Amino acid sequence: MAPSETARRNHDELFPGQLPALAVTDPELVDVFSNFAFDEVLSHGKLDTRTRLMVQLASLIASQAMGEYRALLGAALTVGVTPVEVKELVYQAVPYVGMGRVSDFLHATNEILREHGVELPVPGQCTTTPKDRGEKGLAIQKEIIGAERIDDMRAAASADEMHFQDYLAGNCFGDYLTRTGIDVPRRELLTLSMLVSLGGCEPQVKGHILANLNVGNSRGLMLDVITQLLPYIGYPRTLNALRVLNETVPASNAG
């Protein structure tokens, strides 16, 4: 088996003049993976290249796949993902994946950006202050998740755990989701990609499928994202995500 012409062309778009790193030692696996990831899977759906690479980068952070992340980050910069967009997707990983998992990826990102001639820090994208982060965060949380659902969650929280609801509003949404640099619909695709890739987050995956619908992302778009994650996260997590998607917005109700 050899890479198809389509796989070769799509690979060259991302990695011009570069052979896959394992082409010499593991040529059969490279051929199988290339034909699947860069031909068969890419033939499905309508994700533009920049969005595809951004959701894959978010997924790789959640999966702790540093080597593949470094390779795809270079490809993303090659096809026009901006340094601000790169930084924003890494920053957004912090509330969903945790700084313990994100820190090494942030250092690697800075290294690769410098290699590409990017001056750091990139322009800031913060839109809140310590005084208004809670108010603005709650507002965008209600916009994304739904006002009634957030009101119900806050009303149902016991007094000794109410601080978690405040953290969600002020920190998760106020500190991160209010930032510019990436619009809200694309941020929700990034969040979905991270949650799917973490595994064991099915309740949160369901919540953010609904959130994606709230911000205008269709079942078809989410299905395209899950499809493009498959080569990097494997079948179990992909099929778990597909099950939750079907339970939440069945194909017959997709419109």
Coordinates of N, CA and C in Angstrom, one line a residue:
M1 N 0.8 -1.2 0.0 CA 0.0 0.0 0.0 C 0.9 1.2 0.0
A2 N 0.4 2.3 -0.7 CA 1.1 3.5 -0.7 C 0.1 4.6 -0.5
P3 N 0.5 5.8 -0.1 CA -0.4 6.9 0.1 C -1.1 7.2 -1.2
S4 N -2.4 7.5 -1.2 CA -3.1 7.9 -2.4 C -2.7 9.2 -2.8
E5 N -3.0 9.6 -4.1 CA -2.7 10.9 -4.5 C -3.4 12.0 -3.7
T6 N -4.6 11.7 -3.3 CA -5.4 12.7 -2.5 C -4.7 12.9 -1.1
A7 N -4.3 11.7 -0.5 CA -3.7 11.8 0.8 C -2.4 12.5 0.7
R8 N -1.6 12.3 -0.4 CA -0.3 12.9 -0.6 C -0.5 14.4 -0.7
R9 N -1.5 14.8 -1.5 CA -1.8 16.2 -1.8 C -2.2 17.0 -0.5
N10 N -3.1 16.3 0.3 CA -3.6 17.0 1.5 C -2.5 17.0 2.6
H11 N -1.6 16.0 2.6 CA -0.5 16.1 3.5 C 0.5 17.2 3.2
D12 N 0.7 17.3 1.9 CA 1.7 18.3 1.4 C 1.2 19.7 1.7
E13 N -0.2 19.9 1.7 CA -0.7 21.2 2.0 C -0.3 21.7 3.4
L14 N -0.4 20.7 4.3 CA -0.1 21.0 5.7 C 1.4 21.0 6.0
F15 N 2.1 20.1 5.4 CA 3.6 19.8 5.7 C 4.4 19.9 4.3
P16 N 4.4 21.1 3.7 CA 5.1 21.1 2.4 C 6.5 20.7 2.5
G17 N 6.9 19.8 1.6 CA 8.3 19.3 1.5 C 8.7 18.4 2.7
Q18 N 7.8 17.9 3.5 CA 8.2 17.1 4.7 C 7.6 15.7 4.5
L19 N 8.4 14.7 4.8 CA 7.8 13.3 4.9 C 7.3 13.1 6.3
P20 N 6.3 12.2 6.5 CA 5.9 11.9 7.8 C 7.1 11.4 8.6
A21 N 7.1 11.7 9.9 CA 8.3 11.4 10.8 C 8.6 10.0 10.8
L22 N 7.6 9.1 10.7 CA 7.8 7.7 10.9 C 7.8 6.9 9.5
A23 N 8.0 7.7 8.4 CA 7.9 7.1 7.1 C 9.0 6.1 6.9
V24 N 10.2 6.3 7.5 CA 11.3 5.4 7.3 C 11.2 4.1 8.1
T25 N 10.8 4.3 9.4 CA 10.8 3.2 10.3 C 9.5 2.4 10.3
D26 N 8.4 3.1 10.0 CA 7.1 2.4 10.0 C 6.3 2.8 8.8
P27 N 6.8 2.4 7.6 CA 6.1 2.9 6.4 C 4.7 2.4 6.2
E28 N 4.5 1.1 6.6 CA 3.1 0.5 6.4 C 2.1 1.3 7.2
L29 N 2.4 1.5 8.5 CA 1.5 2.2 9.3 C 1.3 3.7 8.8
V30 N 2.3 4.3 8.4 CA 2.2 5.7 7.9 C 1.3 5.7 6.7
D31 N 1.4 4.7 5.8 CA 0.6 4.7 4.6 C -0.9 4.5 5.0
V32 N -1.2 3.6 5.9 CA -2.5 3.3 6.3 C -3.1 4.5 7.0
F33 N -2.4 5.1 7.9 CA -2.9 6.3 8.6 C -3.1 7.5 7.6
S34 N -2.2 7.7 6.7 CA -2.3 8.8 5.8 C -3.5 8.7 4.9
N35 N -3.7 7.5 4.4 CA -4.8 7.3 3.5 C -6.2 7.5 4.3
F36 N -6.2 7.1 5.5 CA -7.4 7.3 6.3 C -7.6 8.7 6.7
A37 N -6.6 9.3 7.4 CA -6.7 10.7 7.9 C -6.7 11.8 6.9
F38 N -5.9 11.6 5.8 CA -5.8 12.7 4.8 C -6.5 12.4 3.5
D39 N -7.2 11.3 3.5 CA -8.1 11.1 2.3 C -9.5 10.7 2.7
E40 N -9.6 9.5 3.2 CA -10.9 8.9 3.5 C -11.7 9.8 4.5
V41 N -11.1 10.2 5.6 CA -11.8 11.1 6.6 C -12.1 12.5 6.0
L42 N -11.1 13.0 5.3 CA -11.3 14.4 4.8 C -12.3 14.4 3.7
S43 N -12.7 13.3 3.2 CA -13.7 13.3 2.1 C -15.1 13.5 2.7
H44 N -15.2 13.5 4.0 CA -16.5 13.6 4.7 C -16.6 15.0 5.3
G45 N -17.7 15.7 5.1 CA -18.0 16.9 5.8 C -17.5 18.1 5.1
K46 N -17.7 19.3 5.7 CA -17.4 20.5 5.1 C -16.6 21.5 6.0
L47 N -15.9 21.0 6.9 CA -15.1 21.8 7.8 C -14.0 22.5 6.9
D48 N -13.8 23.8 7.1 CA -12.7 24.4 6.4 C -11.4 24.0 7.1
T49 N -10.3 24.1 6.4 CA -9.0 23.6 6.9 C -8.6 24.2 8.2
R50 N -8.8 25.5 8.4 CA -8.4 26.2 9.6 C -9.2 25.7 10.8
T51 N -10.5 25.6 10.7 CA -11.3 25.1 11.8 C -11.0 23.6 12.1
R52 N -10.8 22.8 11.1 CA -10.4 21.4 11.3 C -9.1 21.3 12.1
L53 N -8.1 22.1 11.8 CA -6.9 22.0 12.6 C -7.1 22.6 14.0
M54 N -7.9 23.6 14.1 CA -8.1 24.1 15.5 C -8.8 23.1 16.4
V55 N -9.8 22.5 15.9 CA -10.5 21.5 16.8 C -9.6 20.3 17.0
Q56 N -8.7 19.9 16.1 CA -7.8 18.8 16.3 C -6.7 19.2 17.3
L57 N -6.2 20.5 17.2 CA -5.3 20.9 18.2 C -5.9 20.9 19.6
A58 N -7.1 21.4 19.8 CA -7.8 21.4 21.1 C -7.9 19.9 21.6
S59 N -8.3 19.0 20.7 CA -8.4 17.6 21.0 C -7.0 17.0 21.5
L60 N -6.0 17.4 20.8 CA -4.6 16.8 21.1 C -4.2 17.3 22.5
I61 N -4.5 18.6 22.9 CA -4.2 19.0 24.2 C -4.9 18.2 25.2
A62 N -6.2 18.0 25.0 CA -7.0 17.1 26.0 C -6.5 15.7 26.0
S63 N -6.0 15.2 24.9 CA -5.4 13.8 24.9 C -4.0 13.7 25.3
Q64 N -3.4 14.9 25.6 CA -2.0 14.9 26.1 C -1.0 14.4 25.0
A65 N -1.3 14.7 23.8 CA -0.6 14.1 22.6 C 0.4 15.2 22.1
M66 N 1.5 15.4 22.9 CA 2.4 16.5 22.6 C 3.0 16.4 21.2
G67 N 3.5 15.2 20.8 CA 4.3 15.1 19.6 C 3.4 15.5 18.4
E68 N 2.2 15.0 18.4 CA 1.3 15.3 17.3 C 0.8 16.7 17.3
Y69 N 0.7 17.2 18.5 CA 0.3 18.7 18.7 C 1.3 19.6 18.1
R70 N 2.6 19.3 18.4 CA 3.6 20.1 17.8 C 3.6 20.1 16.3
A71 N 3.4 18.9 15.7 CA 3.4 18.8 14.3 C 2.2 19.5 13.7
L72 N 1.0 19.3 14.3 CA -0.1 20.0 13.7 C -0.2 21.5 13.9
L73 N 0.5 22.0 15.0 CA 0.6 23.4 15.2 C 1.4 24.1 14.1
G74 N 2.5 23.5 13.7 CA 3.2 24.0 12.6 C 2.4 24.0 11.3
A75 N 1.6 23.0 11.1 CA 0.7 22.9 9.9 C -0.4 24.0 10.0
A76 N -0.9 24.2 11.2 CA -2.0 25.2 11.4 C -1.4 26.6 11.0
L77 N -0.3 26.9 11.5 CA 0.3 28.2 11.2 C 0.6 28.3 9.7
T78 N 1.0 27.2 9.0 CA 1.2 27.2 7.6 C 0.0 27.6 6.8
V79 N -1.2 27.1 7.3 CA -2.4 27.3 6.5 C -3.2 28.5 7.0
G80 N -2.6 29.3 7.9 CA -3.3 30.6 8.2 C -4.0 30.7 9.5
V81 N -3.9 29.7 10.4 CA -4.4 29.9 11.8 C -3.5 31.0 12.4
T82 N -4.1 32.0 13.0 CA -3.2 33.1 13.5 C -2.6 32.8 14.8
P83 N -1.6 33.5 15.2 CA -1.0 33.3 16.5 C -2.0 33.6 17.6
V84 N -2.8 34.6 17.4 CA -3.9 34.9 18.5 C -4.8 33.8 18.6
E85 N -5.3 33.2 17.5 CA -6.2 32.0 17.5 C -5.5 30.9 18.2
V86 N -4.3 30.6 18.0 CA -3.5 29.5 18.6 C -3.5 29.7 20.1
K87 N -3.1 30.9 20.5 CA -3.0 31.2 22.0 C -4.4 31.1 22.6
E88 N -5.5 31.6 21.9 CA -6.8 31.5 22.5 C -7.3 30.1 22.7
L89 N -7.0 29.2 21.8 CA -7.4 27.8 21.9 C -6.7 27.1 23.1
V90 N -5.4 27.5 23.2 CA -4.6 26.9 24.4 C -5.2 27.5 25.7
Y91 N -5.4 28.8 25.7 CA -6.0 29.4 27.0 C -7.3 28.7 27.3
Q92 N -8.1 28.5 26.3 CA -9.5 28.0 26.6 C -9.4 26.6 27.1
A93 N -8.3 25.9 26.9 CA -8.2 24.5 27.4 C -8.0 24.5 28.9
V94 N -7.6 25.6 29.5 CA -7.3 25.6 30.9 C -8.5 25.3 31.8
P95 N -9.7 26.0 31.6 CA -10.8 25.6 32.4 C -11.4 24.2 32.1
Y96 N -11.2 23.7 31.0 CA -11.8 22.4 30.6 C -10.8 21.2 30.9
V97 N -9.5 21.4 30.7 CA -8.6 20.4 30.8 C -7.7 20.5 32.1
G98 N -7.6 21.8 32.5 CA -6.8 22.0 33.7 C -5.4 22.5 33.4
M99 N -4.9 23.4 34.2 CA -3.5 23.9 33.9 C -2.4 22.9 34.1
G100 N -2.7 21.9 34.9 CA -1.7 20.8 35.0 C -1.5 20.1 33.7
R101 N -2.5 20.0 32.9 CA -2.3 19.3 31.6 C -1.9 20.3 30.5
V102 N -2.3 21.6 30.7 CA -2.1 22.6 29.6 C -0.7 23.2 29.6
S103 N -0.1 23.3 30.8 CA 1.2 24.1 31.0 C 2.2 23.7 30.0
D104 N 2.5 22.4 29.8 CA 3.5 22.0 28.9 C 3.2 22.4 27.4
F105 N 1.9 22.3 27.1 CA 1.5 22.7 25.7 C 1.6 24.2 25.5
L106 N 1.4 25.0 26.6 CA 1.6 26.4 26.4 C 3.1 26.8 26.2
H107 N 4.0 26.1 26.9 CA 5.4 26.3 26.6 C 5.8 25.9 25.2
A108 N 5.3 24.7 24.8 CA 5.6 24.2 23.4 C 5.0 25.2 22.4
T109 N 3.9 25.7 22.6 CA 3.3 26.7 21.7 C 4.1 27.9 21.6
N110 N 4.6 28.4 22.7 CA 5.5 29.6 22.7 C 6.7 29.4 21.9
E111 N 7.3 28.2 22.1 CA 8.5 27.8 21.4 C 8.3 27.8 19.9
I112 N 7.2 27.2 19.5 CA 6.9 27.0 18.0 C 6.6 28.4 17.4
L113 N 5.8 29.2 18.1 CA 5.5 30.5 17.6 C 6.8 31.3 17.4
R114 N 7.7 31.3 18.4 CA 9.0 32.0 18.2 C 9.7 31.5 17.0
E115 N 9.7 30.2 16.8 CA 10.4 29.6 15.6 C 9.8 30.1 14.3
H116 N 8.5 30.5 14.3 CA 7.8 31.1 13.2 C 7.9 32.6 13.1
G117 N 8.7 33.1 14.0 CA 9.0 34.6 13.9 C 7.9 35.4 14.6
V118 N 7.1 34.8 15.5 CA 6.0 35.6 16.1 C 6.6 36.2 17.4
E119 N 6.3 37.5 17.5 CA 6.8 38.2 18.7 C 5.8 38.0 19.9
L120 N 6.3 37.6 21.0 CA 5.4 37.4 22.2 C 5.6 38.4 23.2
P121 N 4.5 38.8 24.0 CA 3.2 38.2 23.9 C 2.4 38.7 22.7
V122 N 1.4 37.9 22.3 CA 0.5 38.4 21.2 C -0.4 39.4 21.8
P123 N -1.1 40.2 21.0 CA -2.1 41.2 21.5 C -3.1 40.5 22.5
G124 N -3.3 41.2 23.6 CA -4.3 40.7 24.6 C -5.7 40.7 24.1
Q125 N -6.5 39.8 24.6 CA -7.9 39.6 24.1 C -8.9 39.7 25.3
C126 N -8.5 40.1 26.4 CA -9.3 40.2 27.6 C -10.4 41.3 27.5
T127 N -11.6 41.0 27.9 CA -12.6 42.1 27.8 C -13.3 42.3 29.2
T128 N -12.8 41.7 30.3 CA -13.4 41.9 31.6 C -12.4 42.4 32.6
T129 N -12.9 42.8 33.7 CA -12.1 43.3 34.8 C -12.4 42.4 36.0
P130 N -11.6 42.5 37.1 CA -11.9 41.8 38.3 C -13.3 42.1 38.8
K131 N -13.8 43.3 38.6 CA -15.1 43.8 39.1 C -16.3 43.3 38.3
D132 N -16.1 43.1 37.0 CA -17.2 42.8 36.2 C -17.2 41.4 35.6
R133 N -16.1 40.6 35.9 CA -16.0 39.3 35.3 C -17.2 38.3 35.6
G134 N -17.7 38.4 36.9 CA -18.8 37.6 37.3 C -20.0 38.0 36.5
E135 N -20.3 39.2 36.4 CA -21.5 39.7 35.7 C -21.5 39.3 34.3
K136 N -20.3 39.7 33.6 CA -20.2 39.4 32.2 C -20.1 37.9 31.9
G137 N -19.5 37.2 32.8 CA -19.4 35.7 32.7 C -20.8 35.1 32.8
L138 N -21.6 35.5 33.7 CA -22.9 34.9 33.9 C -23.8 35.2 32.7
A139 N -23.6 36.4 32.1 CA -24.4 36.8 30.9 C -24.0 35.9 29.7
I140 N -22.7 35.7 29.5 CA -22.4 34.8 28.3 C -22.6 33.4 28.6
Q141 N -22.6 33.0 29.9 CA -22.9 31.6 30.3 C -24.4 31.3 29.9
K142 N -25.2 32.3 30.2 CA -26.7 32.2 29.9 C -26.9 32.2 28.4
E143 N -26.1 33.0 27.7 CA -26.2 33.1 26.2 C -25.9 31.7 25.6
I144 N -24.8 31.1 26.1 CA -24.3 29.8 25.5 C -25.1 28.6 26.0
I145 N -25.3 28.5 27.3 CA -26.0 27.3 27.9 C -27.5 27.5 27.9
G146 N -28.0 28.7 28.1 CA -29.4 28.9 28.2 C -29.8 29.5 29.5
A147 N -30.5 30.6 29.6 CA -30.7 31.3 30.8 C -31.5 30.4 31.8
E148 N -32.5 29.7 31.3 CA -33.4 28.9 32.2 C -32.5 27.8 32.9
R149 N -31.7 27.2 32.1 CA -30.9 26.1 32.6 C -29.9 26.6 33.6
I150 N -29.3 27.7 33.4 CA -28.3 28.3 34.4 C -29.0 28.7 35.6
D151 N -30.2 29.3 35.5 CA -31.0 29.7 36.7 C -31.3 28.5 37.5
D152 N -31.7 27.4 36.8 CA -32.1 26.1 37.5 C -30.9 25.5 38.2
M153 N -29.7 25.6 37.6 CA -28.5 25.0 38.2 C -28.1 25.8 39.4
R154 N -28.2 27.1 39.4 CA -27.9 27.9 40.5 C -28.9 27.8 41.6
A155 N -30.1 27.6 41.3 CA -31.2 27.5 42.3 C -31.0 26.1 43.0
A156 N -30.6 25.1 42.3 CA -30.5 23.7 42.8 C -29.2 23.5 43.6
A157 N -28.2 24.4 43.5 CA -27.0 24.2 44.2 C -27.2 24.5 45.7
S158 N -26.6 23.6 46.5 CA -26.7 23.8 48.0 C -25.8 24.9 48.4
A159 N -26.0 25.4 49.6 CA -25.2 26.6 50.0 C -23.7 26.3 50.1
D160 N -23.4 25.0 50.5 CA -21.9 24.7 50.6 C -21.2 24.5 49.3
E161 N -22.0 24.5 48.2 CA -21.3 24.3 46.9 C -21.6 25.4 45.9
M162 N -22.2 26.5 46.4 CA -22.6 27.6 45.5 C -21.3 28.2 44.9
H163 N -20.2 28.1 45.6 CA -19.0 28.7 45.1 C -18.6 28.1 43.7
F164 N -19.0 26.9 43.5 CA -18.6 26.3 42.2 C -19.5 26.9 41.1
Q165 N -20.7 27.3 41.4 CA -21.5 28.0 40.4 C -20.9 29.4 40.1
D166 N -20.4 30.0 41.2 CA -19.8 31.3 41.0 C -18.5 31.2 40.2
Y167 N -17.8 30.1 40.4 CA -16.5 29.9 39.7 C -16.8 29.7 38.2
L168 N -17.9 28.9 37.9 CA -18.2 28.7 36.5 C -18.6 30.0 35.8
A169 N -19.3 30.9 36.5 CA -19.7 32.1 35.9 C -18.5 33.1 35.8
G170 N -17.8 33.3 36.9 CA -16.7 34.3 36.9 C -15.4 33.8 36.2
N171 N -15.1 32.5 36.4 CA -13.8 32.0 35.9 C -14.0 31.4 34.6
C172 N -14.7 30.3 34.5 CA -14.8 29.5 33.3 C -15.3 30.4 32.1
F173 N -16.4 31.1 32.4 CA -17.0 31.9 31.4 C -16.5 33.4 31.4
G174 N -16.4 33.9 32.6 CA -16.0 35.3 32.7 C -14.5 35.6 32.3
D175 N -13.6 34.7 32.7 CA -12.2 34.9 32.4 C -11.9 34.4 31.0
Y176 N -12.6 33.4 30.5 CA -12.2 32.8 29.2 C -13.1 33.0 28.1
L177 N -14.4 32.7 28.3 CA -15.3 32.7 27.1 C -15.7 34.1 26.7
T178 N -15.4 35.1 27.5 CA -15.6 36.5 27.1 C -14.5 37.1 26.3
R179 N -13.4 36.3 26.1 CA -12.3 36.8 25.4 C -12.6 36.9 23.9
T180 N -11.9 37.9 23.2 CA -12.0 38.0 21.8 C -10.9 37.1 21.1
G181 N -10.8 37.2 19.8 CA -9.7 36.4 19.1 C -10.3 35.2 18.4
I182 N -11.3 34.6 19.1 CA -12.1 33.5 18.5 C -13.6 33.7 18.8
D183 N -14.5 33.6 17.9 CA -15.9 33.9 18.1 C -16.5 32.7 19.0
V184 N -17.6 33.0 19.5 CA -18.3 32.1 20.5 C -18.7 30.8 19.8
P185 N -19.2 30.7 18.6 CA -19.6 29.5 18.0 C -18.3 28.6 17.8
R186 N -17.2 29.1 17.4 CA -16.0 28.3 17.2 C -15.5 27.9 18.5
R187 N -15.6 28.7 19.5 CA -15.1 28.3 20.9 C -15.9 27.1 21.4
E188 N -17.2 27.1 21.1 CA -18.0 25.9 21.5 C -17.6 24.7 20.8
L189 N -17.2 24.8 19.5 CA -16.6 23.6 18.8 C -15.3 23.1 19.5
L190 N -14.5 24.1 19.9 CA -13.3 23.7 20.6 C -13.6 23.0 22.0
T191 N -14.5 23.6 22.7 CA -14.9 22.9 24.0 C -15.4 21.5 23.8
L192 N -16.3 21.4 22.8 CA -16.8 20.0 22.5 C -15.7 19.1 22.1
S193 N -14.7 19.5 21.4 CA -13.6 18.7 21.0 C -12.8 18.2 22.2
M194 N -12.6 19.1 23.1 CA -11.8 18.8 24.3 C -12.6 17.8 25.2
L195 N -13.9 18.0 25.4 CA -14.6 17.1 26.2 C -14.7 15.7 25.6
V196 N -15.0 15.7 24.3 CA -15.0 14.4 23.6 C -13.7 13.6 23.8
S197 N -12.6 14.3 23.7 CA -11.3 13.7 23.7 C -10.8 13.4 25.1
L198 N -11.3 14.0 26.2 CA -11.0 13.7 27.5 C -11.5 12.3 27.9
G199 N -12.7 11.9 27.4 CA -13.3 10.7 27.8 C -13.9 10.8 29.2
G200 N -15.0 10.1 29.4 CA -15.6 10.0 30.7 C -16.4 11.3 31.0
C201 N -16.6 12.2 30.0 CA -17.3 13.5 30.2 C -18.6 13.5 29.5
E202 N -19.3 12.4 29.4 CA -20.5 12.4 28.6 C -21.6 13.4 29.1
P203 N -21.8 13.6 30.4 CA -22.8 14.6 30.8 C -22.4 16.0 30.2
Q204 N -21.1 16.3 30.3 CA -20.6 17.6 29.8 C -20.7 17.7 28.3
V205 N -20.4 16.5 27.6 CA -20.5 16.5 26.2 C -22.0 16.8 25.8
K206 N -22.9 16.2 26.5 CA -24.3 16.5 26.2 C -24.6 17.9 26.4
G207 N -24.2 18.5 27.5 CA -24.4 19.9 27.8 C -23.9 20.8 26.7
H208 N -22.7 20.5 26.2 CA -22.1 21.4 25.2 C -22.6 21.0 23.8
I209 N -23.2 19.9 23.5 CA -23.9 19.7 22.3 C -25.1 20.7 22.3
L210 N -25.8 20.7 23.4 CA -26.9 21.7 23.5 C -26.4 23.1 23.3
A211 N -25.3 23.4 24.0 CA -24.7 24.8 23.9 C -24.3 25.1 22.4
N212 N -23.8 24.1 21.7 CA -23.4 24.3 20.3 C -24.7 24.7 19.5
L213 N -25.8 24.0 19.8 CA -27.0 24.3 19.1 C -27.5 25.7 19.4
N214 N -27.3 26.1 20.7 CA -27.8 27.4 21.1 C -27.0 28.5 20.4
V215 N -25.7 28.3 20.0 CA -24.9 29.3 19.4 C -24.9 29.2 17.8
G216 N -25.7 28.3 17.3 CA -25.9 28.2 15.9 C -25.1 27.1 15.2
N217 N -24.5 26.2 15.9 CA -23.7 25.1 15.3 C -24.7 23.9 15.2
S218 N -24.8 23.4 14.0 CA -25.8 22.3 13.7 C -25.3 21.0 14.1
R219 N -26.2 20.0 14.1 CA -25.8 18.6 14.3 C -24.8 18.2 13.3
G220 N -25.0 18.6 12.0 CA -24.1 18.2 10.9 C -22.7 18.8 11.1
L221 N -22.6 20.0 11.6 CA -21.3 20.6 11.9 C -20.6 19.8 13.0
M222 N -21.3 19.5 14.1 CA -20.7 18.8 15.2 C -20.3 17.4 14.7
L223 N -21.1 16.8 13.9 CA -20.7 15.5 13.3 C -19.5 15.5 12.5
D224 N -19.3 16.6 11.8 CA -18.1 16.8 11.0 C -16.9 16.9 11.9
V225 N -17.0 17.7 13.0 CA -15.9 17.8 14.0 C -15.6 16.4 14.6
I226 N -16.6 15.7 15.0 CA -16.3 14.4 15.6 C -15.6 13.5 14.6
T227 N -16.0 13.6 13.4 CA -15.4 12.7 12.3 C -13.9 13.1 12.2
Q228 N -13.6 14.4 12.2 CA -12.2 14.8 12.0 C -11.3 14.5 13.2
L229 N -11.9 14.2 14.4 CA -11.2 13.9 15.5 C -10.8 12.4 15.6
L230 N -11.6 11.6 14.9 CA -11.5 10.1 14.9 C -10.0 9.6 14.7
P231 N -9.3 10.1 13.7 CA -8.0 9.5 13.6 C -7.0 9.7 14.7
Y232 N -7.3 10.7 15.6 CA -6.5 11.1 16.7 C -6.9 10.6 18.0
I233 N -8.2 10.4 18.2 CA -8.7 9.9 19.5 C -9.2 8.5 19.5
G234 N -9.3 7.8 18.3 CA -9.7 6.4 18.3 C -11.2 6.2 18.3
Y235 N -11.6 5.0 18.1 CA -13.0 4.7 17.9 C -13.8 4.7 19.2
P236 N -13.3 4.2 20.4 CA -14.2 4.2 21.6 C -14.7 5.6 21.9
R237 N -13.8 6.6 22.0 CA -14.3 8.0 22.4 C -15.1 8.6 21.2
T238 N -14.8 8.3 20.0 CA -15.6 8.8 18.9 C -17.0 8.2 19.0
L239 N -17.1 6.9 19.2 CA -18.4 6.3 19.2 C -19.2 6.7 20.4
N240 N -18.5 7.0 21.6 CA -19.2 7.5 22.7 C -19.8 8.9 22.4
A241 N -19.0 9.7 21.7 CA -19.5 11.1 21.4 C -20.7 11.0 20.4
L242 N -20.6 10.0 19.5 CA -21.7 9.9 18.5 C -22.9 9.4 19.2
R243 N -22.8 8.5 20.2 CA -24.0 8.1 20.9 C -24.7 9.3 21.7
V244 N -23.9 10.1 22.3 CA -24.4 11.3 23.0 C -25.0 12.3 22.0
L245 N -24.4 12.5 20.9 CA -25.0 13.3 19.9 C -26.3 12.8 19.4
N246 N -26.4 11.5 19.2 CA -27.7 10.9 18.7 C -28.8 11.0 19.8
E247 N -28.4 10.8 21.0 CA -29.3 10.9 22.1 C -29.9 12.3 22.3
T248 N -29.0 13.3 22.0 CA -29.3 14.7 22.3 C -30.0 15.4 21.1
V249 N -29.5 15.1 19.9 CA -30.2 15.7 18.7 C -30.2 14.6 17.6
P250 N -31.1 13.7 17.6 CA -31.2 12.6 16.6 C -31.2 13.1 15.2
A251 N -30.7 12.3 14.3 CA -30.7 12.7 12.9 C -32.0 13.1 12.4
S252 N -33.1 12.4 12.8 CA -34.4 12.7 12.3 C -34.9 14.1 12.8
N253 N -34.3 14.6 13.9 CA -34.7 15.9 14.4 C -33.7 17.0 14.0
A254 N -32.8 16.7 13.2 CA -31.7 17.7 12.9 C -32.2 18.8 12.1
G255 N -33.2 18.7 11.3 CA -33.8 19.8 10.5 C -33.0 19.9 9.2

